[in-house]
Short mmCIF file of C-alpha atoms and ligand atoms in Angstrom, two decimals:
data_model
loop_
_atom_site.label_atom_id
_atom_site.label_comp_id
_atom_site.label_asym_id
_atom_site.label_seq_id
_atom_site.Cartn_x
_atom_site.Cartn_y
_atom_site.Cartn_z
CA MET A 1 -4.26 137.80 70.76
CA LEU A 2 -5.87 134.85 68.51
CA ILE A 3 -3.97 132.32 70.12
CA ALA A 4 -4.72 133.88 73.62
CA SER A 5 -8.29 134.37 73.11
CA GLY A 6 -8.48 130.97 71.78
CA ALA A 7 -6.89 129.13 74.88
CA ILE A 8 -8.82 130.97 77.45
CA TYR A 9 -12.29 130.43 75.53
CA PHE A 10 -11.40 126.36 74.88
CA SER A 11 -10.14 126.24 78.46
CA SER A 12 -13.29 127.76 80.02
CA ALA A 13 -15.65 125.59 77.84
CA SER A 14 -13.67 122.50 79.22
CA TYR A 15 -13.70 123.76 82.74
CA ARG A 16 -17.51 124.78 82.62
CA LYS A 17 -17.99 120.99 81.17
CA GLU A 18 -16.36 119.47 83.80
CA ILE A 19 -18.36 121.49 86.34
CA PHE A 20 -21.57 120.46 85.02
CA TYR A 21 -20.75 116.78 84.96
CA ASN A 22 -19.66 116.87 88.42
CA ARG A 23 -22.97 118.19 89.39
CA LEU A 24 -24.97 115.73 86.82
CA GLU A 25 -23.08 113.04 88.83
CA SER A 26 -23.35 114.11 92.07
CA LYS A 27 -27.27 114.25 91.75
CA ALA A 28 -27.03 110.88 90.02
CA LEU A 29 -25.55 109.52 92.78
CA ASN A 30 -27.54 111.27 95.43
CA THR A 31 -31.03 110.30 93.72
CA ALA A 32 -30.08 106.54 93.34
CA LYS A 33 -28.94 106.38 97.18
CA LEU A 34 -32.09 107.95 98.04
CA LEU A 35 -34.22 105.78 96.10
CA ILE A 36 -32.36 102.64 96.26
CA GLU A 37 -30.61 102.58 99.84
CA ILE A 38 -33.46 104.02 101.85
CA GLU A 39 -36.50 101.64 102.29
CA GLU A 40 -38.84 104.54 103.47
CA ILE A 41 -38.30 106.22 100.16
CA ASP A 42 -40.20 105.05 97.03
CA ALA A 43 -40.70 106.54 93.60
CA ALA A 44 -43.87 108.52 94.06
CA LEU A 45 -42.20 109.91 97.43
CA LEU A 46 -38.97 110.84 95.61
CA LEU A 47 -40.90 112.57 92.56
CA LYS A 48 -42.75 114.69 95.40
CA ILE A 49 -39.40 115.71 97.01
CA GLU A 50 -37.52 116.46 93.69
CA LYS A 51 -40.22 118.19 92.50
CA ASP A 52 -39.96 121.09 94.95
CA ASN A 53 -36.15 120.76 95.33
CA PRO A 54 -34.75 123.99 94.92
CA VAL A 55 -31.06 122.56 93.91
CA ASN A 56 -32.70 120.90 90.98
CA LEU A 57 -30.51 121.24 87.94
CA PRO A 58 -32.15 123.11 84.83
CA TYR A 59 -34.53 121.04 82.89
CA GLU A 60 -33.41 118.03 84.98
CA ARG A 61 -34.50 114.64 83.98
CA ILE A 62 -33.76 111.24 85.86
CA ILE A 63 -34.10 107.74 85.01
CA ILE A 64 -33.19 104.77 87.14
CA LEU A 65 -33.72 101.68 85.65
CA ASP A 66 -32.98 98.22 87.25
CA TYR A 67 -30.67 95.08 85.91
CA LYS A 68 -34.05 94.14 83.50
CA ASN A 69 -34.13 97.79 82.23
CA ASP A 70 -37.54 98.22 83.78
CA THR A 71 -38.11 101.64 84.80
CA LEU A 72 -38.04 102.34 88.61
CA TYR A 73 -37.95 106.00 88.47
CA ASN A 74 -38.70 108.27 85.79
CA THR A 75 -38.66 112.18 85.73
CA ASN A 76 -38.67 112.32 81.70
CA THR A 77 -42.47 112.09 81.46
CA SER A 78 -42.27 114.11 78.45
CA GLY A 79 -40.17 111.69 76.55
CA GLU A 80 -38.00 114.27 75.57
CA LEU A 81 -34.95 111.97 76.04
CA LEU A 82 -34.74 108.59 74.22
CA PHE A 83 -32.58 105.99 75.60
CA SER A 84 -31.62 103.19 72.89
CA GLN A 85 -30.55 99.74 74.22
CA LYS A 86 -27.31 100.49 72.66
CA SER A 87 -26.65 103.41 74.90
CA LEU A 88 -27.60 101.40 77.87
CA ASP A 89 -25.39 98.61 77.17
CA ARG A 90 -22.51 101.42 76.79
CA VAL A 91 -23.19 102.57 80.29
CA ARG A 92 -23.23 98.75 81.74
CA ARG A 93 -19.81 98.28 79.85
CA ASN A 94 -18.18 101.61 80.70
CA TYR A 95 -19.64 102.33 83.89
CA LYS A 96 -19.88 106.01 83.33
CA VAL A 97 -20.99 107.74 79.88
CA PHE A 98 -21.06 111.39 79.00
CA TYR A 99 -22.80 112.85 75.79
CA LYS A 100 -24.71 115.23 74.41
CA GLN A 101 -28.62 114.93 73.22
CA GLY A 102 -29.44 118.25 71.80
CA ASP A 103 -29.19 120.72 74.48
CA TYR A 104 -29.24 118.30 76.99
CA GLU A 105 -25.89 116.87 78.74
CA VAL A 106 -26.51 113.55 79.69
CA LEU A 107 -24.57 111.32 82.18
CA GLY A 108 -25.46 107.55 82.26
CA LEU A 109 -23.98 105.81 85.70
CA LEU A 110 -23.79 102.07 86.74
CA TYR A 111 -24.97 102.20 90.37
CA THR A 112 -24.22 98.86 91.82
CA THR A 113 -24.92 97.31 95.30
CA LYS A 114 -24.38 94.60 97.23
CA PHE A 115 -26.67 92.36 95.32
CA ASP A 116 -27.62 94.46 92.66
CA HIS A 117 -26.93 96.84 89.79
CA PHE A 118 -29.04 99.84 88.19
CA ILE A 119 -28.51 102.53 85.46
CA VAL A 120 -28.94 105.99 86.53
CA VAL A 121 -29.23 108.54 83.84
CA VAL A 122 -29.49 112.16 84.52
CA ALA A 123 -29.83 115.11 81.91
CA ALA A 124 -29.97 118.59 82.23
CA LYS A 125 -29.33 121.93 80.39
CA ASP A 126 -26.45 124.06 81.75
CA ILE A 127 -28.28 127.14 80.52
CA VAL A 128 -26.19 129.76 82.57
CA GLY A 129 -23.05 127.96 81.84
CA VAL A 130 -23.43 127.71 77.92
CA LEU A 131 -24.79 131.35 78.34
CA LYS A 132 -21.81 132.75 80.31
CA LEU A 133 -19.10 131.17 77.62
CA LYS A 134 -21.43 132.42 74.87
CA ASN A 135 -20.67 135.74 76.34
CA LEU A 136 -16.93 134.98 77.06
CA GLY A 137 -16.73 134.03 73.37
CA ILE A 138 -18.34 137.33 72.16
CA VAL A 139 -16.27 139.42 74.73
CA LEU A 140 -13.02 137.80 73.30
CA LEU A 141 -13.89 138.01 69.54
CA VAL A 142 -14.76 141.75 70.03
CA ALA A 143 -11.62 142.29 71.95
CA THR A 144 -9.60 140.57 69.35
CA LEU A 145 -10.93 142.23 66.22
CA MET A 146 -10.45 145.61 68.33
CA SER A 147 -7.15 145.16 69.16
CA LEU A 148 -6.44 144.04 65.79
CA LEU A 149 -7.68 147.04 64.00
CA LEU A 150 -5.93 149.33 66.83
CA PHE A 151 -2.40 147.23 66.08
CA PHE A 152 -3.26 148.05 62.48
CA ILE A 153 -3.49 151.73 63.05
CA ALA A 154 -0.91 152.20 65.32
CA GLY A 155 1.38 150.04 63.28
CA TRP A 156 0.65 152.00 60.26
CA ILE A 157 1.20 155.38 62.19
CA TYR A 158 4.65 154.51 63.82
CA SER A 159 5.71 152.66 61.00
CA GLY A 160 4.81 155.62 58.68
CA ARG A 161 6.60 157.81 61.32
CA ALA A 162 9.76 155.46 61.53
CA LEU A 163 10.13 155.30 57.98
CA LYS A 164 9.22 158.97 57.15
CA PRO A 165 13.19 159.67 57.10
CA ILE A 166 13.77 157.17 54.42
CA SER A 167 10.89 158.02 52.07
CA ASP A 168 12.14 161.76 52.78
CA VAL A 169 15.62 160.44 51.71
CA VAL A 170 14.01 158.38 48.47
CA LYS A 171 11.90 161.72 47.37
CA ARG A 172 15.08 163.60 47.37
CA VAL A 173 17.38 161.18 45.57
CA GLU A 174 14.70 160.75 42.77
CA GLU A 175 15.19 164.60 42.32
CA ILE A 176 19.14 164.18 41.99
CA SER A 177 20.26 164.21 38.14
CA ILE A 178 23.48 164.61 36.60
CA THR A 179 22.49 168.31 36.28
CA ARG A 180 21.38 168.65 39.70
CA LEU A 181 24.33 167.20 41.64
CA ASN A 182 24.57 170.34 44.12
CA LEU A 183 21.56 168.88 45.90
CA ARG A 184 21.99 167.04 49.11
CA VAL A 185 19.82 165.00 51.01
CA SER A 186 18.37 165.92 54.89
CA GLU A 187 20.45 164.11 57.64
CA GLY A 188 17.97 164.49 59.87
CA ASN A 189 18.91 164.20 63.47
CA GLY A 190 22.46 163.48 62.30
CA THR A 191 22.66 160.44 65.11
CA ASP A 192 20.70 157.63 63.94
CA GLU A 193 21.23 155.01 61.23
CA ILE A 194 19.50 156.73 58.52
CA ALA A 195 21.28 160.06 59.06
CA ARG A 196 24.63 158.22 58.90
CA LEU A 197 23.07 156.57 55.63
CA ALA A 198 22.11 160.11 54.12
CA LYS A 199 25.71 161.57 55.33
CA THR A 200 27.16 158.90 53.45
CA PHE A 201 25.40 159.32 50.54
CA ASN A 202 25.79 163.07 50.75
CA GLN A 203 29.46 162.44 50.94
CA MET A 204 29.65 160.33 47.98
CA LEU A 205 27.20 163.22 46.03
CA GLU A 206 30.37 165.35 46.76
CA ARG A 207 32.66 163.12 45.22
CA LEU A 208 30.60 162.60 42.33
CA GLU A 209 29.97 166.45 41.93
CA ILE A 210 33.86 167.18 42.26
CA SER A 211 34.61 164.21 39.74
CA PHE A 212 32.14 165.67 37.36
CA ALA A 213 33.40 169.17 37.43
CA VAL A 214 36.89 167.93 36.84
CA GLN A 215 35.68 165.80 33.79
CA LYS A 216 33.91 168.60 32.54
CA ASP A 217 36.84 171.10 33.02
CA PHE A 218 39.16 168.05 31.61
CA ILE A 219 36.99 168.03 28.40
CA ALA A 220 36.75 171.94 27.87
CA ASN A 221 40.56 171.92 28.24
CA ALA A 222 41.57 168.82 25.94
CA SER A 223 38.78 170.65 23.26
CA HIS A 224 41.03 173.51 23.53
CA GLU A 225 44.07 172.00 23.25
CA LEU A 226 42.89 170.23 20.34
CA ARG A 227 41.64 173.12 18.48
CA THR A 228 44.70 175.34 18.58
CA PRO A 229 46.94 173.30 16.28
CA LEU A 230 43.68 172.73 14.19
CA THR A 231 42.79 176.17 13.70
CA SER A 232 46.60 176.79 12.89
CA ILE A 233 46.54 174.11 10.35
CA ASN A 234 43.26 175.74 8.81
CA GLY A 235 44.39 179.14 8.63
CA GLN A 236 48.20 178.21 7.28
CA LEU A 237 46.30 176.00 4.57
CA ASP A 238 43.66 178.72 3.90
CA VAL A 239 46.48 180.99 3.13
CA LEU A 240 48.77 178.78 1.59
CA LEU A 241 45.51 178.29 -1.22
CA MET A 242 44.88 181.64 -1.80
CA LYS A 243 47.50 181.83 -4.83
CA ASP A 244 50.11 179.63 -6.33
CA ARG A 245 53.18 179.32 -4.33
CA THR A 246 56.72 178.27 -4.91
CA SER A 247 57.82 174.88 -4.17
CA ALA A 248 59.87 176.30 -1.12
CA GLU A 249 56.68 177.88 0.10
CA TYR A 250 54.77 174.78 0.09
CA LYS A 251 57.59 173.00 1.80
CA ALA A 252 57.83 175.63 4.55
CA VAL A 253 53.79 175.40 4.93
CA LEU A 254 53.72 171.59 4.82
CA SER A 255 56.50 171.45 7.50
CA SER A 256 54.91 173.77 9.65
CA VAL A 257 51.63 171.62 9.56
CA LEU A 258 53.52 168.60 9.92
CA GLU A 259 54.61 169.92 13.38
CA ASP A 260 51.48 170.88 14.40
CA ILE A 261 49.91 167.72 13.51
CA LYS A 262 52.85 165.80 14.96
CA SER A 263 51.68 167.78 18.42
CA LEU A 264 48.06 166.92 17.62
CA ILE A 265 49.30 163.14 17.71
CA ASP A 266 51.44 163.70 20.98
CA LEU A 267 48.35 165.30 22.81
CA ALA A 268 45.95 162.28 21.60
CA ASN A 269 48.72 159.91 22.97
CA ARG A 270 48.93 161.73 26.51
CA LEU A 271 45.00 162.10 26.72
CA LEU A 272 44.94 157.91 25.92
CA LEU A 273 47.71 157.38 28.62
CA ILE A 274 45.69 159.36 30.87
CA ALA A 275 42.74 157.37 30.43
CA ARG A 276 44.77 154.22 30.94
CA THR A 277 46.54 155.39 33.77
CA SER A 278 43.62 156.24 35.80
CA SER A 279 41.58 153.13 34.91
CA GLU A 280 44.55 150.61 35.35
CA THR A 281 44.42 148.30 38.12
CA SER A 282 47.86 147.51 40.03
CA GLY A 283 46.90 143.87 38.62
CA ASN A 284 48.18 144.90 35.41
CA LEU A 285 51.75 146.37 36.85
CA ASN A 286 53.22 142.54 37.31
CA SER A 287 56.11 142.49 34.91
CA LYS A 288 59.30 143.29 36.08
CA VAL A 289 61.06 146.47 35.04
CA ARG A 290 64.79 147.60 35.22
CA VAL A 291 64.65 151.07 35.70
CA ASP A 292 68.22 151.86 34.84
CA GLU A 293 67.69 150.59 31.38
CA VAL A 294 64.50 152.42 30.83
CA ILE A 295 66.63 155.54 31.62
CA TRP A 296 69.37 154.59 29.41
CA GLN A 297 67.05 153.73 26.83
CA ILE A 298 65.39 157.21 27.29
CA GLN A 299 68.96 159.16 26.62
CA GLU A 300 69.44 157.16 23.82
CA GLU A 301 66.25 158.17 22.03
CA MET A 302 66.42 161.88 23.15
CA LYS A 303 70.00 162.30 21.68
CA LYS A 304 68.37 161.33 18.34
CA TYR A 305 65.25 163.70 18.57
CA ASN A 306 66.80 166.48 20.87
CA LYS A 307 70.05 166.83 19.50
CA ASP A 308 70.80 169.91 22.35
CA PHE A 309 69.37 167.97 25.42
CA HIS A 310 71.89 166.89 27.79
CA ILE A 311 70.98 163.99 30.11
CA ASN A 312 73.38 163.40 32.74
CA ILE A 313 73.02 160.09 34.45
CA SER A 314 74.77 159.15 37.78
CA ILE A 315 74.30 155.87 39.79
CA ASP A 316 74.87 156.21 43.91
CA ASP A 317 77.28 153.97 45.33
CA SER A 318 73.87 152.54 47.05
CA LEU A 319 73.18 150.88 44.18
CA ASN A 320 75.75 147.77 44.08
CA ASP A 321 73.17 145.08 42.76
CA SER A 322 71.00 145.04 39.24
CA GLU A 323 68.29 143.69 41.44
CA GLN A 324 68.37 147.08 43.42
CA MET A 325 66.75 148.48 40.17
CA VAL A 326 64.01 146.11 39.40
CA VAL A 327 60.41 147.30 39.96
CA PHE A 328 57.12 145.74 39.23
CA GLY A 329 55.40 147.95 36.79
CA ASP A 330 54.42 148.74 33.44
CA GLU A 331 57.47 149.55 31.32
CA TYR A 332 55.70 151.83 28.64
CA LEU A 333 54.20 153.76 31.17
CA LEU A 334 57.24 154.31 33.50
CA LYS A 335 59.53 155.44 30.40
CA THR A 336 56.62 157.66 29.20
CA ALA A 337 56.48 159.13 33.09
CA PHE A 338 60.65 159.39 33.06
CA SER A 339 60.48 160.91 29.78
CA ASN A 340 58.05 163.70 30.67
CA LEU A 341 60.14 164.65 33.55
CA ILE A 342 63.34 164.41 31.59
CA ASP A 343 61.85 166.44 28.48
CA ASN A 344 60.14 169.06 31.22
CA ALA A 345 63.64 169.60 32.95
CA CYS A 346 65.52 170.12 29.57
CA LYS A 347 62.57 172.19 27.88
CA TYR A 348 62.49 174.71 30.89
CA SER A 349 66.33 175.28 31.31
CA PRO A 350 68.68 177.45 29.17
CA ASP A 351 71.32 174.87 29.24
CA HIS A 352 68.53 172.41 28.36
CA THR A 353 70.43 169.99 30.94
CA VAL A 354 69.09 167.45 33.46
CA ASN A 355 71.25 165.74 35.71
CA LEU A 356 69.69 162.34 36.92
CA LEU A 357 70.57 160.35 40.31
CA LEU A 358 69.42 156.85 41.05
CA GLU A 359 69.91 156.00 44.45
CA HIS A 360 68.77 152.87 46.76
CA ILE A 361 67.21 153.48 49.75
CA ASP A 362 65.75 150.87 52.16
CA ASN A 363 63.20 148.60 49.81
CA PHE A 364 63.00 151.70 47.15
CA ILE A 365 64.68 153.00 44.19
CA LYS A 366 64.71 156.96 44.21
CA ILE A 367 65.37 158.70 40.99
CA THR A 368 66.16 162.66 41.32
CA PHE A 369 65.68 164.88 38.23
CA GLU A 370 67.49 168.32 38.88
CA ASP A 371 67.79 171.23 36.28
CA ARG A 372 69.09 174.84 36.70
CA GLY A 373 65.90 176.03 34.66
CA ILE A 374 63.15 178.72 35.21
CA GLY A 375 61.83 176.91 38.28
CA ILE A 376 58.14 176.86 39.51
CA PRO A 377 56.48 179.58 41.24
CA GLU A 378 55.66 178.35 44.89
CA MET A 379 52.15 179.39 44.43
CA GLU A 380 51.68 176.97 41.67
CA MET A 381 53.35 173.98 43.29
CA ASP A 382 50.10 172.36 44.01
CA LYS A 383 48.61 173.01 40.68
CA ILE A 384 51.39 171.82 38.27
CA THR A 385 49.82 168.23 38.43
CA GLU A 386 46.39 169.30 37.63
CA PRO A 387 45.18 168.49 33.93
CA PHE A 388 46.14 171.15 31.28
CA TYR A 389 47.80 173.40 34.06
CA ARG A 390 50.75 175.53 32.80
CA GLY A 391 52.93 177.50 34.70
CA SER A 392 52.46 181.46 34.45
CA ASN A 393 56.04 181.50 33.70
CA ALA A 394 55.66 178.29 31.23
CA LYS A 395 53.56 179.78 28.83
CA ALA A 396 56.49 180.64 26.18
CA TYR A 397 57.68 177.27 26.10
CA PRO A 398 55.66 174.61 24.17
CA GLY A 399 53.27 172.22 26.11
CA SER A 400 49.98 171.09 26.88
CA GLY A 401 49.80 171.22 30.69
CA ILE A 402 49.11 167.43 30.80
CA GLY A 403 52.71 165.88 31.30
CA LEU A 404 52.83 166.13 34.80
CA GLN A 405 49.40 164.76 35.52
CA LEU A 406 50.30 161.61 33.76
CA VAL A 407 53.51 161.32 35.56
CA ASN A 408 51.52 161.69 39.08
CA GLN A 409 48.98 159.09 38.19
CA THR A 410 51.75 157.02 36.54
CA ILE A 411 53.94 157.09 39.80
CA LYS A 412 51.10 156.56 42.28
CA GLY A 413 49.74 153.64 40.24
CA HIS A 414 52.89 152.18 40.86
CA SER A 415 52.92 152.78 44.52
CA GLY A 416 55.31 155.60 44.33
CA THR A 417 55.81 158.92 45.68
CA ILE A 418 56.64 162.16 43.62
CA HIS A 419 57.80 165.20 45.29
CA PHE A 420 58.69 168.62 43.99
CA PHE A 421 61.59 171.20 44.95
CA SER A 422 61.88 174.46 43.01
CA GLU A 423 63.12 177.80 43.43
CA LEU A 424 61.92 180.41 40.71
CA GLY A 425 64.58 181.14 38.36
CA SER A 426 67.27 178.86 39.96
CA GLY A 427 66.05 175.37 39.05
CA THR A 428 63.62 172.50 40.06
CA LYS A 429 64.29 169.11 41.53
CA ILE A 430 61.74 166.06 41.27
CA THR A 431 62.38 163.00 43.30
CA VAL A 432 60.56 159.72 42.43
CA THR A 433 60.50 156.94 44.79
CA LEU A 434 59.56 153.11 43.38
CA PRO A 435 59.20 150.29 45.52
CA LEU A 436 61.63 147.41 44.47
CA CYS A 437 60.56 143.71 43.64
CA TYR A 438 62.27 141.83 46.50
P1 ADP B 501 53.63 171.22 30.06
O1 ADP B 501 55.17 170.95 30.58
O2 ADP B 501 52.81 170.50 28.60
O3 ADP B 501 53.20 172.67 30.26
P2 ADP B 501 53.37 169.57 32.16
O4 ADP B 501 52.07 168.88 32.64
O5 ADP B 501 54.52 168.41 32.35
O6 ADP B 501 52.92 170.31 30.99
O7 ADP B 501 53.84 170.66 33.32
C1 ADP B 501 53.00 171.47 33.85
C2 ADP B 501 53.63 172.67 34.31
O8 ADP B 501 54.74 172.57 35.42
C3 ADP B 501 54.36 173.25 33.29
O9 ADP B 501 53.74 174.44 32.60
C4 ADP B 501 55.62 174.26 34.01
O10 ADP B 501 55.05 175.45 34.46
C5 ADP B 501 55.61 173.72 35.55
N1 ADP B 501 56.93 172.54 35.33
C6 ADP B 501 57.06 171.30 35.15
N2 ADP B 501 58.55 170.57 35.01
C7 ADP B 501 59.18 171.97 35.42
C8 ADP B 501 60.41 172.13 35.23
N3 ADP B 501 61.44 170.93 35.15
N4 ADP B 501 61.11 173.42 35.31
C9 ADP B 501 59.98 174.21 35.45
N5 ADP B 501 58.72 174.20 35.63
C10 ADP B 501 58.36 173.03 35.33
#
């Protein structure tokens, strides 16, 4: 607006000036022609003619000088306009000179005939033109200010309206805290960018809410699992200290306490491993692990600690190269996961036997753990990998319910898959596939 108004004003000003100087010039030429070229007209007659001329310019002053600067004709009787020798010289040099003197606009012109030259000076005030220009200036200024104000108000209203959904979202987000994760932001009309942002934010809140709930459950369950052996230790020691005991009694209680402490250590180790597997990235799983060697190691160790567990290992004909048993991964985590599966299979089977089968399928190694144990109720198949979940038929067996979660996380972390097949009372088959190195 400012640029447009400025352009309009300055072009009008220069147009006014051009028009007025043209009028001054034609006046100068006409007057000079009358006085100099028409013999019958002398200065006195011209003065008379000009006096009543209706087309005279406002406040018109005309002076005509000859080459000696003698005045031939002069309507500047009041002496308002002053001409210095310098300005006359400029006219002689440049033929035509325009300048302003106060409110007067002055044109100095060199008028030449065959034998002589004259200086014609015409001055007048462009009262109408200047007034028009002044009015135009005021109108433009007011229009510019008004439109600025209008733009400001309209901008304020419309931007407020456009940004309202965002400020609503911001207000709502400020209300959301860990204790109020159930709140959701408004999804507005559901179609624009802001609605998409709100939707994505709500989805994030949903995931956060679930993960907070899982974490809360996890902490509650973990505390419960830790408290059980601690309460048992506490009770046993309290009873033990009530009176003097025989050394055999002390031994019996201490070995029972030791069992509880072992189970506590085992639980703490598993919890640590869960934390590790859930935060580990694939970047840490770069070392090569021989799956068969890990299984043999587990078999050796189990033989020492659980004498009644039987681990039968078979290797399928499809595996005929040691390279087909190598996977990228964390040996310790994989060993813990396989131990858990073997331990469960033996623990939940009356014959304490697990049959392992190693196979090569495409670019994967498949390990099957099969037992003829108590099986898993069909309804509970989806839940057994949840933290601290124990099967309804497994309560009589020792355990904490976090083994399969650890297995699940480890196998997924190694880009593998795990599947459970079970028939209640008949047995369980668990298959694990892991991608091979090559
Ligand atoms: P835990 O064995 O300590 O209870 P897990 O996480 O290892 O915990 O297993 C979760 C549940 O899955 C067990 O409580 C049990 O009900 C069921 N389960 C796992 N493996 C077997 C299996 N081989 N046979 C029968 N049930 C099993």
